[in-house]
């Protein structure tokens, strides 16, 4: 008889992980990976139907408890309510993944004040507000925690039409360091991941529609492929785990060499 697959590691058994923007793409992959690792999951997003669908699928696939909550991370009061609701349902929050993001191609000469506010609201204020809510609860209750901010290689590499997105991701990388500096002594570790292009629904649709040239993109990546969403999830789980207990303020690039 062929050998059976070894059991998945349950290093997050008993932990509660909140993933913003968890209804699809990288966020859904992260939520699924935590559930496979034994955690119970909160899938948060502005699109409640997508979050609810993802939570249901993850629960059925893994047997984990998974709950969906609607939240606009750019609103501080909604971030407070998200963490409070997660604690009310599961009893605690151990891990927060700030994955929700706003992206659009906006040439800087065409960018309006409203455009700038949209990028800042989600990509910078969102991680700050959710991080504050989680860290305040953890400190008040004497419970250690881990936060992982999902950034992008765009934070260190400009691209045409991506000026506002790149600027807010660069700001997020700086915020990650400041969070780590201030909150690590209080028991809350903060790190980040910076993916390159990932095989999400949006990127694959851009390939199909010809908005992105897959062949040209892959030729520029030393690994000769874009990342799988599960590979970004692997990096997030590492940084949230005890294996990364002495890592703070780092933003780990996961791009197959795309940014080199």
PDB file of C-alpha atoms in Angstrom, residues 95-217:
ATOM      1  CA  UNK A  95      -2.900  37.018  14.915  1.00  0.00           C
ATOM      2  CA  UNK A  96      -3.887  39.863  12.607  1.00  0.00           C
ATOM      3  CA  UNK A  97      -3.034  39.877   8.909  1.00  0.00           C
ATOM      4  CA  UNK A  98      -3.528  43.287   7.317  1.00  0.00           C
ATOM      5  CA  UNK A  99      -4.074  42.141   3.751  1.00  0.00           C
ATOM      6  CA  UNK A 100      -6.864  44.442   2.500  1.00  0.00           C
ATOM      7  CA  UNK A 101      -5.554  46.787  -0.177  1.00  0.00           C
ATOM      8  CA  UNK A 102      -6.658  49.301  -2.785  1.00  0.00           C
ATOM      9  CA  UNK A 103      -5.121  49.269  -6.271  1.00  0.00           C
ATOM     10  CA  UNK A 104      -5.773  51.233  -9.437  1.00  0.00           C
ATOM     11  CA  UNK A 105      -3.610  52.549 -12.253  1.00  0.00           C
ATOM     12  CA  UNK A 106      -3.542  56.328 -11.827  1.00  0.00           C
ATOM     13  CA  UNK A 107      -0.848  58.416 -13.573  1.00  0.00           C
ATOM     14  CA  UNK A 108       0.392  61.006 -11.090  1.00  0.00           C
ATOM     15  CA  UNK A 109      -0.493  63.958 -13.369  1.00  0.00           C
ATOM     16  CA  UNK A 110      -4.088  62.707 -13.354  1.00  0.00           C
ATOM     17  CA  UNK A 111      -4.309  61.835  -9.658  1.00  0.00           C
ATOM     18  CA  UNK A 112      -6.951  63.707  -7.695  1.00  0.00           C
ATOM     19  CA  UNK A 113      -7.163  64.417  -3.997  1.00  0.00           C
ATOM     20  CA  UNK A 114      -9.854  61.741  -3.822  1.00  0.00           C
ATOM     21  CA  UNK A 115      -7.522  59.213  -5.491  1.00  0.00           C
ATOM     22  CA  UNK A 116      -4.772  59.941  -2.970  1.00  0.00           C
ATOM     23  CA  UNK A 117      -7.206  59.640  -0.075  1.00  0.00           C
ATOM     24  CA  UNK A 118      -8.485  56.278  -1.331  1.00  0.00           C
ATOM     25  CA  UNK A 119      -5.005  54.771  -1.475  1.00  0.00           C
ATOM     26  CA  UNK A 120      -3.979  56.167   1.913  1.00  0.00           C
ATOM     27  CA  UNK A 121      -7.245  55.193   3.586  1.00  0.00           C
ATOM     28  CA  UNK A 122      -6.978  51.495   2.781  1.00  0.00           C
ATOM     29  CA  UNK A 123      -3.270  50.837   2.312  1.00  0.00           C
ATOM     30  CA  UNK A 124      -1.893  52.851   5.236  1.00  0.00           C
ATOM     31  CA  UNK A 125      -4.697  53.850   7.589  1.00  0.00           C
ATOM     32  CA  UNK A 126      -6.286  50.386   7.396  1.00  0.00           C
ATOM     33  CA  UNK A 127      -3.253  48.521   8.793  1.00  0.00           C
ATOM     34  CA  UNK A 128      -2.768  51.284  11.372  1.00  0.00           C
ATOM     35  CA  UNK A 129      -6.378  51.244  12.598  1.00  0.00           C
ATOM     36  CA  UNK A 130      -6.716  47.447  12.645  1.00  0.00           C
ATOM     37  CA  UNK A 131      -3.274  47.106  14.195  1.00  0.00           C
ATOM     38  CA  UNK A 132      -4.151  49.601  16.923  1.00  0.00           C
ATOM     39  CA  UNK A 133      -7.396  47.799  17.730  1.00  0.00           C
ATOM     40  CA  UNK A 134      -5.706  44.409  17.960  1.00  0.00           C
ATOM     41  CA  UNK A 135      -2.658  45.661  19.888  1.00  0.00           C
ATOM     42  CA  UNK A 136      -4.776  47.610  22.377  1.00  0.00           C
ATOM     43  CA  UNK A 137      -6.811  44.505  23.149  1.00  0.00           C
ATOM     44  CA  UNK A 138      -3.707  42.298  23.427  1.00  0.00           C
ATOM     45  CA  UNK A 139      -1.888  44.721  25.736  1.00  0.00           C
ATOM     46  CA  UNK A 140      -4.952  45.305  27.904  1.00  0.00           C
ATOM     47  CA  UNK A 141      -5.418  41.566  28.327  1.00  0.00           C
ATOM     48  CA  UNK A 142      -1.754  40.630  28.712  1.00  0.00           C
ATOM     49  CA  UNK A 143      -1.885  38.343  25.682  1.00  0.00           C
ATOM     50  CA  UNK A 144       0.997  38.180  23.183  1.00  0.00           C
ATOM     51  CA  UNK A 145       0.141  38.656  19.539  1.00  0.00           C
ATOM     52  CA  UNK A 146       1.528  38.829  16.026  1.00  0.00           C
ATOM     53  CA  UNK A 147       0.667  41.175  13.183  1.00  0.00           C
ATOM     54  CA  UNK A 148       1.716  40.670   9.556  1.00  0.00           C
ATOM     55  CA  UNK A 149       1.221  43.515   7.084  1.00  0.00           C
ATOM     56  CA  UNK A 150       0.927  42.543   3.426  1.00  0.00           C
ATOM     57  CA  UNK A 151       2.898  45.088   1.411  1.00  0.00           C
ATOM     58  CA  UNK A 152       4.286  44.803  -2.135  1.00  0.00           C
ATOM     59  CA  UNK A 153       7.566  45.004  -4.007  1.00  0.00           C
ATOM     60  CA  UNK A 154       6.020  48.163  -5.464  1.00  0.00           C
ATOM     61  CA  UNK A 155       6.895  49.848  -2.177  1.00  0.00           C
ATOM     62  CA  UNK A 156      10.542  49.817  -3.225  1.00  0.00           C
ATOM     63  CA  UNK A 157      10.172  49.871  -7.007  1.00  0.00           C
ATOM     64  CA  UNK A 158       8.224  52.505  -8.967  1.00  0.00           C
ATOM     65  CA  UNK A 159       6.163  51.611 -12.005  1.00  0.00           C
ATOM     66  CA  UNK A 160       4.191  53.735 -14.450  1.00  0.00           C
ATOM     67  CA  UNK A 161       0.700  54.437 -13.162  1.00  0.00           C
ATOM     68  CA  UNK A 162       1.475  52.963  -9.749  1.00  0.00           C
ATOM     69  CA  UNK A 163       2.830  56.045  -7.998  1.00  0.00           C
ATOM     70  CA  UNK A 164       0.134  56.291  -5.339  1.00  0.00           C
ATOM     71  CA  UNK A 165       0.051  52.541  -4.763  1.00  0.00           C
ATOM     72  CA  UNK A 166       3.850  52.404  -4.479  1.00  0.00           C
ATOM     73  CA  UNK A 167       3.956  55.371  -2.113  1.00  0.00           C
ATOM     74  CA  UNK A 168       1.383  53.873   0.234  1.00  0.00           C
ATOM     75  CA  UNK A 169       3.136  50.513   0.271  1.00  0.00           C
ATOM     76  CA  UNK A 170       6.456  52.239   1.037  1.00  0.00           C
ATOM     77  CA  UNK A 171       4.684  54.025   3.866  1.00  0.00           C
ATOM     78  CA  UNK A 172       3.328  50.683   5.091  1.00  0.00           C
ATOM     79  CA  UNK A 173       6.857  49.256   5.202  1.00  0.00           C
ATOM     80  CA  UNK A 174       7.879  52.191   7.385  1.00  0.00           C
ATOM     81  CA  UNK A 175       4.782  51.789   9.546  1.00  0.00           C
ATOM     82  CA  UNK A 176       5.660  48.118  10.054  1.00  0.00           C
ATOM     83  CA  UNK A 177       9.009  49.134  11.542  1.00  0.00           C
ATOM     84  CA  UNK A 178       7.427  51.759  13.786  1.00  0.00           C
ATOM     85  CA  UNK A 179       4.740  49.341  14.987  1.00  0.00           C
ATOM     86  CA  UNK A 180       7.440  46.790  15.797  1.00  0.00           C
ATOM     87  CA  UNK A 181       9.543  49.365  17.635  1.00  0.00           C
ATOM     88  CA  UNK A 182       6.673  50.531  19.826  1.00  0.00           C
ATOM     89  CA  UNK A 183       4.700  47.312  20.303  1.00  0.00           C
ATOM     90  CA  UNK A 184       7.323  44.552  20.536  1.00  0.00           C
ATOM     91  CA  UNK A 185       8.150  45.495  24.168  1.00  0.00           C
ATOM     92  CA  UNK A 186       4.426  45.114  24.904  1.00  0.00           C
ATOM     93  CA  UNK A 187       4.291  41.582  23.462  1.00  0.00           C
ATOM     94  CA  UNK A 188       2.965  42.284  19.973  1.00  0.00           C
ATOM     95  CA  UNK A 189       5.369  41.377  17.149  1.00  0.00           C
ATOM     96  CA  UNK A 190       4.902  43.105  13.795  1.00  0.00           C
ATOM     97  CA  UNK A 191       6.399  42.135  10.440  1.00  0.00           C
ATOM     98  CA  UNK A 192       5.456  42.319   6.785  1.00  0.00           C
ATOM     99  CA  UNK A 193       5.637  40.478   3.493  1.00  0.00           C
ATOM    100  CA  UNK A 194       6.184  42.095   0.090  1.00  0.00           C
ATOM    101  CA  UNK A 195       4.929  39.902  -2.755  1.00  0.00           C
ATOM    102  CA  UNK A 196       5.673  40.383  -6.405  1.00  0.00           C
ATOM    103  CA  UNK A 197       3.088  39.301  -8.969  1.00  0.00           C
ATOM    104  CA  UNK A 198       0.904  36.459  -7.697  1.00  0.00           C
ATOM    105  CA  UNK A 199      -1.480  34.121  -9.502  1.00  0.00           C
ATOM    106  CA  UNK A 200      -4.602  35.766  -8.101  1.00  0.00           C
ATOM    107  CA  UNK A 201      -7.871  36.018  -9.985  1.00  0.00           C
ATOM    108  CA  UNK A 202      -7.105  39.620 -10.930  1.00  0.00           C
ATOM    109  CA  UNK A 203      -3.642  38.943 -12.335  1.00  0.00           C
ATOM    110  CA  UNK A 204      -4.836  35.897 -14.278  1.00  0.00           C
ATOM    111  CA  UNK A 205      -7.693  37.958 -15.724  1.00  0.00           C
ATOM    112  CA  UNK A 206      -5.180  40.621 -16.795  1.00  0.00           C
ATOM    113  CA  UNK A 207      -3.134  37.940 -18.577  1.00  0.00           C
ATOM    114  CA  UNK A 208      -6.254  36.640 -20.317  1.00  0.00           C
ATOM    115  CA  UNK A 209      -7.347  40.111 -21.417  1.00  0.00           C
ATOM    116  CA  UNK A 210      -3.878  41.088 -22.605  1.00  0.00           C
ATOM    117  CA  UNK A 211      -3.480  43.884 -20.045  1.00  0.00           C
ATOM    118  CA  UNK A 212      -0.381  42.065 -18.780  1.00  0.00           C
ATOM    119  CA  UNK A 213       2.107  40.135 -20.909  1.00  0.00           C
ATOM    120  CA  UNK A 214       2.729  36.862 -19.100  1.00  0.00           C
ATOM    121  CA  UNK A 215       5.661  35.810 -21.284  1.00  0.00           C
ATOM    122  CA  UNK A 216       7.485  39.128 -20.914  1.00  0.00           C
ATOM    123  CA  UNK A 217       6.826  39.263 -17.171  1.00  0.00           C
TER     124      UNK A 217
END
